[in-house]
GROMACS .gro file of C-alpha atoms in nm:
model
  327
    1MET     CA    1   0.403  -4.211   9.310
    2GLY     CA    2   0.610  -4.270   9.002
    3LYS     CA    3   0.396  -4.556   8.880
    4LEU     CA    4   0.074  -4.363   8.941
    5LEU     CA    5   0.204  -4.067   8.735
    6LYS     CA    6   0.300  -4.292   8.449
    7ARG     CA    7  -0.050  -4.445   8.441
    8LYS     CA    8  -0.216  -4.101   8.425
    9ILE     CA    9   0.008  -3.994   8.139
   10LYS     CA   10  -0.078  -4.308   7.941
   11LYS     CA   11  -0.453  -4.251   7.994
   12LEU     CA   12  -0.416  -3.889   7.878
   13ILE     CA   13  -0.234  -3.993   7.560
   14THR     CA   14  -0.498  -4.256   7.486
   15VAL     CA   15  -0.782  -4.004   7.526
   16ILE     CA   16  -0.608  -3.754   7.296
   17PHE     CA   17  -0.550  -4.019   7.028
   18ILE     CA   18  -0.914  -4.135   7.034
   19THR     CA   19  -1.035  -3.774   7.010
   20VAL     CA   20  -0.816  -3.705   6.704
   21VAL     CA   21  -0.945  -4.020   6.532
   22PHE     CA   22  -1.309  -3.922   6.588
   23VAL     CA   23  -1.244  -3.571   6.455
   24ILE     CA   24  -1.085  -3.712   6.141
   25LEU     CA   25  -1.372  -3.954   6.083
   26LEU     CA   26  -1.638  -3.688   6.133
   27THR     CA   27  -1.470  -3.427   5.909
   28PRO     CA   28  -1.587  -3.428   5.539
   29VAL     CA   29  -1.332  -3.529   5.280
   30THR     CA   30  -1.366  -3.201   5.090
   31THR     CA   31  -1.442  -2.866   5.238
   32ALA     CA   32  -1.712  -2.690   5.036
   33VAL     CA   33  -1.593  -2.366   4.879
   34SER     CA   34  -1.794  -2.129   4.657
   35PRO     CA   35  -1.719  -2.213   4.292
   36THR     CA   36  -1.590  -1.949   4.051
   37TYR     CA   37  -1.694  -1.931   3.686
   38THR     CA   38  -1.651  -1.722   3.368
   39ALA     CA   39  -1.878  -1.663   3.069
   40PRO     CA   40  -1.857  -1.451   2.750
   41VAL     CA   41  -2.013  -1.108   2.736
   42ARG     CA   42  -2.195  -1.165   2.405
   43THR     CA   43  -2.236  -1.409   2.118
   44THR     CA   44  -2.374  -1.379   1.765
   45VAL     CA   45  -2.642  -1.584   1.591
   46ASP     CA   46  -2.535  -1.743   1.262
   47ALA     CA   47  -2.730  -1.752   0.934
   48GLU     CA   48  -2.918  -2.065   1.048
   49GLY     CA   49  -3.039  -1.899   1.370
   50HIS     CA   50  -2.801  -2.083   1.608
   51ALA     CA   51  -2.551  -1.956   1.863
   52GLN     CA   52  -2.349  -2.101   2.150
   53PHE     CA   53  -2.144  -1.995   2.450
   54GLU     CA   54  -1.931  -2.164   2.716
   55ILE     CA   55  -1.956  -2.147   3.097
   56LYS     CA   56  -1.625  -2.237   3.263
   57VAL     CA   57  -1.657  -2.340   3.630
   58THR     CA   58  -1.367  -2.410   3.871
   59PRO     CA   59  -1.483  -2.566   4.201
   60ALA     CA   60  -1.241  -2.618   4.489
   61GLY     CA   61  -1.082  -2.963   4.510
   62SER     CA   62  -1.265  -3.277   4.398
   63TYR     CA   63  -1.640  -3.254   4.338
   64ALA     CA   64  -1.928  -3.480   4.238
   65GLY     CA   65  -2.121  -3.248   4.008
   66ILE     CA   66  -2.242  -2.899   3.911
   67GLN     CA   67  -2.588  -2.754   3.860
   68PHE     CA   68  -2.660  -2.450   3.640
   69GLU     CA   69  -2.952  -2.206   3.655
   70ILE     CA   70  -3.009  -1.976   3.355
   71ILE     CA   71  -3.292  -1.740   3.253
   72LEU     CA   72  -3.380  -1.694   2.882
   73ASP     CA   73  -3.536  -1.386   2.725
   74ASN     CA   74  -3.836  -1.425   2.495
   75GLY     CA   75  -3.763  -1.598   2.165
   76ILE     CA   76  -3.457  -1.793   2.289
   77SER     CA   77  -3.466  -2.169   2.327
   78ILE     CA   78  -3.201  -2.421   2.440
   79GLU     CA   79  -3.097  -2.667   2.169
   80SER     CA   80  -2.845  -2.877   2.364
   81ILE     CA   81  -2.590  -2.883   2.648
   82SER     CA   82  -2.259  -3.070   2.674
   83PHE     CA   83  -1.965  -3.101   2.917
   84ASN     CA   84  -1.594  -3.161   2.879
   85LYS     CA   85  -1.588  -3.419   3.165
   86GLY     CA   86  -1.773  -3.738   3.252
   87ASP     CA   87  -1.819  -3.854   2.891
   88ASN     CA   88  -2.148  -3.659   2.897
   89SER     CA   89  -2.306  -3.923   3.123
   90GLY     CA   90  -2.510  -3.847   3.432
   91ILE     CA   91  -2.654  -3.530   3.273
   92LEU     CA   92  -2.991  -3.393   3.382
   93PRO     CA   93  -3.140  -3.205   3.079
   94PRO     CA   94  -3.275  -2.849   3.107
   95THR     CA   95  -3.592  -2.828   3.315
   96LEU     CA   96  -3.808  -2.516   3.351
   97ALA     CA   97  -3.894  -2.427   3.711
   98ARG     CA   98  -3.987  -2.091   3.865
   99GLY     CA   99  -3.901  -1.908   3.540
  100SER     CA  100  -3.548  -2.055   3.519
  101TYR     CA  101  -3.394  -2.350   3.338
  102PHE     CA  102  -3.199  -2.596   3.554
  103PHE     CA  103  -2.956  -2.858   3.419
  104SER     CA  104  -2.662  -3.041   3.575
  105ILE     CA  105  -2.401  -3.316   3.561
  106PHE     CA  106  -2.375  -3.545   3.867
  107SER     CA  107  -2.173  -3.846   3.988
  108LYS     CA  108  -2.198  -4.070   4.298
  109ILE     CA  109  -1.843  -3.988   4.406
  110ASN     CA  110  -1.614  -3.687   4.386
  111GLU     CA  111  -1.466  -3.793   4.053
  112PHE     CA  112  -1.429  -3.449   3.894
  113GLU     CA  113  -1.132  -3.222   3.939
  114GLY     CA  114  -1.028  -2.899   3.775
  115GLU     CA  115  -1.222  -2.682   3.532
  116MET     CA  116  -1.562  -2.794   3.409
  117ILE     CA  117  -1.673  -2.645   3.075
  118CYS     CA  118  -2.041  -2.645   2.985
  119THR     CA  119  -2.129  -2.560   2.622
  120VAL     CA  120  -2.483  -2.424   2.577
  121LYS     CA  121  -2.631  -2.415   2.225
  122ILE     CA  122  -2.935  -2.194   2.168
  123SER     CA  123  -3.155  -2.084   1.878
  124TYR     CA  124  -3.296  -1.739   1.806
  125THR     CA  125  -3.456  -1.594   1.491
  126GLY     CA  126  -3.576  -1.252   1.609
  127ARG     CA  127  -3.441  -0.909   1.522
  128GLU     CA  128  -3.406  -0.773   1.875
  129THR     CA  129  -3.101  -0.813   2.102
  130PRO     CA  130  -3.204  -1.048   2.385
  131ALA     CA  131  -2.986  -1.193   2.662
  132VAL     CA  132  -2.922  -1.511   2.859
  133THR     CA  133  -2.878  -1.458   3.234
  134ILE     CA  134  -2.667  -1.702   3.436
  135ALA     CA  135  -2.853  -1.677   3.769
  136GLY     CA  136  -2.648  -1.922   3.978
  137ILE     CA  137  -2.409  -2.218   3.982
  138GLN     CA  138  -2.409  -2.487   4.252
  139SER     CA  139  -2.132  -2.742   4.312
  140TYR     CA  140  -2.191  -3.083   4.483
  141TYR     CA  141  -1.956  -3.263   4.720
  142VAL     CA  142  -2.006  -3.622   4.848
  143GLU     CA  143  -1.894  -3.659   5.211
  144ASN     CA  144  -1.740  -3.972   5.361
  145ARG     CA  145  -2.067  -4.095   5.519
  146GLY     CA  146  -2.274  -4.058   5.200
  147ASN     CA  147  -2.394  -3.709   5.275
  148VAL     CA  148  -2.396  -3.449   4.995
  149SER     CA  149  -2.302  -3.088   5.061
  150THR     CA  150  -2.348  -2.800   4.818
  151GLU     CA  151  -2.193  -2.459   4.764
  152THR     CA  152  -2.366  -2.195   4.551
  153SER     CA  153  -2.222  -1.902   4.361
  154SER     CA  154  -2.494  -1.638   4.350
  155ILE     CA  155  -2.299  -1.401   4.122
  156SER     CA  156  -2.507  -1.356   3.805
  157ARG     CA  157  -2.375  -1.273   3.458
  158THR     CA  158  -2.548  -1.175   3.132
  159VAL     CA  159  -2.463  -1.302   2.783
  160THR     CA  160  -2.597  -1.068   2.511
  161ILE     CA  161  -2.731  -1.240   2.198
  162ASP     CA  162  -2.666  -1.042   1.878
  163PRO     CA  163  -2.912  -1.128   1.599
  164TYR     CA  164  -2.794  -1.240   1.260
  165GLU     CA  165  -2.711  -0.957   1.022
  166PRO     CA  166  -2.703  -1.058   0.656
  167PRO     CA  167  -2.409  -0.915   0.467
  168PRO     CA  168  -2.489  -0.601   0.267
  169ILE     CA  169  -2.572  -0.652  -0.096
  170PRO     CA  170  -2.290  -0.504  -0.298
  171SER     CA  171  -2.395  -0.233  -0.534
  172PRO     CA  172  -2.379  -0.340  -0.897
  173ILE     CA  173  -2.066  -0.242  -1.075
  174PRO     CA  174  -2.155   0.002  -1.351
  175THR     CA  175  -2.095  -0.143  -1.692
  176PRO     CA  176  -1.845   0.075  -1.871
  177SER     CA  177  -1.973   0.218  -2.193
  178PRO     CA  178  -1.804   0.058  -2.491
  179THR     CA  179  -1.529   0.259  -2.642
  180PRO     CA  180  -1.628   0.362  -2.990
  181THR     CA  181  -1.415   0.199  -3.252
  182PRO     CA  182  -1.226   0.469  -3.438
  183THR     CA  183  -1.328   0.491  -3.798
  184PRO     CA  184  -1.024   0.436  -4.014
  185ASP     CA  185  -0.934   0.717  -4.244
  186PRO     CA  186  -1.045   0.657  -4.599
  187PRO     CA  187  -0.765   0.555  -4.826
  188PRO     CA  188  -0.620   0.844  -5.021
  189SER     CA  189  -0.779   0.890  -5.355
  190PRO     CA  190  -0.554   0.786  -5.640
  191PRO     CA  191  -0.399   1.069  -5.836
  192PRO     CA  192  -0.590   1.163  -6.145
  193THR     CA  193  -0.482   0.976  -6.448
  194PRO     CA  194  -0.318   1.223  -6.682
  195THR     CA  195  -0.488   1.256  -7.013
  196PRO     CA  196  -0.250   1.154  -7.287
  197PRO     CA  197  -0.179   1.436  -7.528
  198PRO     CA  198  -0.335   1.409  -7.866
  199PRO     CA  199  -0.109   1.278  -8.137
  200PRO     CA  200   0.078   1.551  -8.322
  201GLY     CA  201  -0.149   1.627  -8.612
  202GLY     CA  202  -0.200   1.283  -8.751
  203GLY     CA  203  -0.138   1.415  -9.099
  204GLY     CA  204   0.085   1.669  -9.265
  205SER     CA  205  -0.167   1.948  -9.232
  206GLY     CA  206  -0.257   1.882  -8.864
  207GLY     CA  207   0.085   1.977  -8.726
  208ASN     CA  208   0.096   2.302  -8.920
  209ASN     CA  209  -0.243   2.404  -8.783
  210ILE     CA  210  -0.126   2.360  -8.420
  211GLY     CA  211   0.184   2.566  -8.485
  212GLN     CA  212  -0.017   2.841  -8.639
  213ASP     CA  213  -0.265   2.844  -8.353
  214ILE     CA  214   0.009   2.878  -8.085
  215SER     CA  215   0.218   3.142  -8.261
  216GLY     CA  216  -0.050   3.358  -8.397
  217GLY     CA  217  -0.342   3.280  -8.169
  218GLN     CA  218  -0.569   3.255  -8.474
  219SER     CA  219  -0.760   2.941  -8.369
  220SER     CA  220  -1.083   3.006  -8.177
  221ASN     CA  221  -1.114   2.643  -8.050
  222ASP     CA  222  -0.799   2.652  -7.828
  223THR     CA  223  -0.842   2.569  -7.452
  224GLU     CA  224  -0.605   2.616  -7.159
  225GLN     CA  225  -0.567   2.240  -7.120
  226GLU     CA  226  -0.457   2.208  -7.479
  227ARG     CA  227  -0.198   2.484  -7.424
  228ILE     CA  228  -0.050   2.302  -7.121
  229ALA     CA  229  -0.053   1.950  -7.255
  230LEU     CA  230   0.164   2.019  -7.557
  231PRO     CA  231   0.370   1.736  -7.693
  232GLU     CA  232   0.745   1.752  -7.670
  233SER     CA  233   0.776   1.811  -8.038
  234ASP     CA  234   0.575   2.134  -8.014
  235ILE     CA  235   0.735   2.278  -7.692
  236GLY     CA  236   1.047   2.385  -7.876
  237LEU     CA  237   0.835   2.539  -8.148
  238PHE     CA  238   0.630   2.720  -7.885
  239ILE     CA  239   0.938   2.865  -7.712
  240SER     CA  240   1.108   2.961  -8.037
  241GLN     CA  241   0.804   3.141  -8.168
  242ASN     CA  242   0.734   3.338  -7.846
  243ASN     CA  243   0.966   3.607  -7.717
  244PHE     CA  244   0.983   3.627  -7.337
  245GLY     CA  245   1.224   3.920  -7.329
  246ASP     CA  246   1.579   3.992  -7.414
  247GLU     CA  247   1.724   3.928  -7.066
  248ASP     CA  248   2.020   3.696  -7.058
  249TYR     CA  249   2.033   3.487  -6.737
  250SER     CA  250   2.362   3.315  -6.809
  251SER     CA  251   2.631   3.313  -6.543
  252ASP     CA  252   2.863   3.523  -6.762
  253ASN     CA  253   2.643   3.828  -6.723
  254ILE     CA  254   2.637   3.830  -6.333
  255ASP     CA  255   2.864   4.111  -6.218
  256ASP     CA  256   3.115   4.092  -5.931
  257GLU     CA  257   2.908   4.314  -5.698
  258GLN     CA  258   2.631   4.060  -5.692
  259ILE     CA  259   2.881   3.783  -5.616
  260ASP     CA  260   3.020   3.987  -5.324
  261ILE     CA  261   2.669   4.036  -5.186
  262TYR     CA  262   2.604   3.664  -5.200
  263ASP     CA  263   2.934   3.593  -5.024
  264GLU     CA  264   2.863   3.843  -4.743
  265GLU     CA  265   2.528   3.687  -4.666
  266VAL     CA  266   2.682   3.343  -4.595
  267PRO     CA  267   2.720   3.302  -4.211
  268LEU     CA  268   3.068   3.245  -4.065
  269VAL     CA  269   2.960   2.934  -3.874
  270SER     CA  270   2.893   2.751  -4.198
  271PHE     CA  271   3.268   2.764  -4.274
  272ILE     CA  272   3.358   2.608  -3.936
  273ASN     CA  273   3.316   2.238  -3.887
  274GLU     CA  274   3.121   2.145  -3.574
  275ARG     CA  275   3.393   1.898  -3.471
  276ASP     CA  276   3.649   2.183  -3.459
  277LEU     CA  277   3.449   2.398  -3.213
  278PRO     CA  278   3.572   2.221  -2.894
  279TRP     CA  279   3.935   2.258  -3.003
  280ILE     CA  280   3.887   2.626  -3.081
  281LEU     CA  281   3.731   2.683  -2.736
  282ILE     CA  282   4.022   2.498  -2.571
  283VAL     CA  283   4.275   2.715  -2.752
  284ILE     CA  284   4.091   3.034  -2.652
  285ILE     CA  285   4.066   2.926  -2.286
  286THR     CA  286   4.435   2.829  -2.282
  287VAL     CA  287   4.540   3.168  -2.420
  288ILE     CA  288   4.324   3.353  -2.165
  289SER     CA  289   4.460   3.139  -1.878
  290ALA     CA  290   4.822   3.199  -1.986
  291ALA     CA  291   4.763   3.573  -2.007
  292ALA     CA  292   4.604   3.579  -1.662
  293ALA     CA  293   4.887   3.375  -1.511
  294SER     CA  294   5.144   3.603  -1.666
  295PHE     CA  295   4.959   3.910  -1.535
  296PHE     CA  296   4.944   3.780  -1.176
  297THR     CA  297   5.309   3.666  -1.191
  298GLU     CA  298   5.418   4.014  -1.297
  299ILE     CA  299   5.220   4.171  -1.010
  300LYS     CA  300   5.380   3.933  -0.760
  301ARG     CA  301   5.730   4.006  -0.898
  302ARG     CA  302   5.680   4.381  -0.870
  303ARG     CA  303   5.548   4.347  -0.515
  304LYS     CA  304   5.856   4.146  -0.412
  305LEU     CA  305   6.083   4.403  -0.578
  306ALA     CA  306   5.913   4.687  -0.391
  307LEU     CA  307   5.947   4.502  -0.060
  308LYS     CA  308   6.315   4.436  -0.132
  309ILE     CA  309   6.384   4.801  -0.211
  310ALA     CA  310   6.201   4.908   0.102
  311ALA     CA  311   6.401   4.662   0.313
  312GLU     CA  312   6.730   4.783   0.166
  313GLY     CA  313   6.633   5.142   0.240
  314ILE     CA  314   6.555   5.057   0.600
  315THR     CA  315   6.889   4.878   0.634
  316LYS     CA  316   7.077   5.176   0.497
  317ASP     CA  317   6.896   5.413   0.732
  318ASN     CA  318   6.979   5.193   1.028
  319ALA     CA  319   7.346   5.181   0.929
  320LYS     CA  320   7.360   5.555   0.885
  321SER     CA  321   7.197   5.611   1.221
  322ALA     CA  322   7.445   5.377   1.385
  323GLN     CA  323   7.741   5.569   1.237
  324GLU     CA  324   7.601   5.900   1.359
  325ASP     CA  325   7.555   5.755   1.707
  326THR     CA  326   7.916   5.641   1.723
  327LYS     CA  327   8.036   5.987   1.634
   0.00000   0.00000   0.00000
C-alpha cells in the first residue's frame, strides 16, 4: 500500500508540472493593454504656413509598433512625421484610406518600451480655424510563436489649428512740429552822439553877441537846443545875468523846527543794529521770567504762612479745650 501511494503521488506531481509548462509556453509574452496617449489642444501656424504638434503614446510593457489614424479638415496637408524611437526606421508613411490618414512605426520584435512621441508637421494657408482629429491609436505586440496582437485606443481628440495672424502695423509716430527758433532781440541802438557845442564866438564880437542874446533875449535866431548846449564859459554868464529869486538855500538859514521835524521822521529801528536785536530780546525775556518767578514765589510763601498760622491757631484751640476739660 505504501509503495502504491508513493507512485500515485509522483504521477500527480508529473502531470501538474507538465500542465504548468504548457500554460507558460502558450501564454503570450506581453499581455495587450489599451494604450494611453496625450495631444495638445491647439497649435498655431507660423508666417510660412507651417505648424506641428506631438502625440505622446504610452503602451503597456514592451511593444513592436504603433499605428496612428488622423482626419484632416479641408486645406490641411501632412508635411512629415517623425518618432523619438527606432532611429526613424520601419516607418510607414501617411496613407489615405476611408477618409483617414494612417501611418505607423513597426518592428519585428517587441523592442520598444516607454513613451513613444510622434511629431506631425502640417501646412495650412487658409484664414479659417480648421482642426486635426486623432481618430484612433493601435499598439502592436509580437507573441512568442510569431503571432501579432493589437490593442486599440478608440478615444478621439481634436487639435485646433489657429491660422497665422500677421502682427499689426504700428501707427506712424507723428512728427513733432519744429520749435520755432526765437528771434534774438535787436541790439540796443547806440546812444545819440552829442552834437559838440559851437566854439565860443570865434572872434571878439561873436562872444558878445551870445551874451547879449541870452541876457536880453534880443536875438530872433535863438533855438532851444542852442540854449541847452551852452559852453562852460557862458554858463556862469547865463546864471549871473538871470535872477532866479532871492531865496537863500544855504544850511545856515534852516531853522531848528525843520531840523526837529526831520529827526522825528527817522524810524527808531534805524538806530538799532540788527545784530543787537537777539540780545535785546534775550534781556527782555529774562526780565519777564525773573518777574514771573518772583511773583509765584511770593504767592507760595504767603500760602505757607497762612497754613502755618492756621495750624498754630488749631493747636492753641486744642490746648485750650484740653485745659477746660481737665477743670
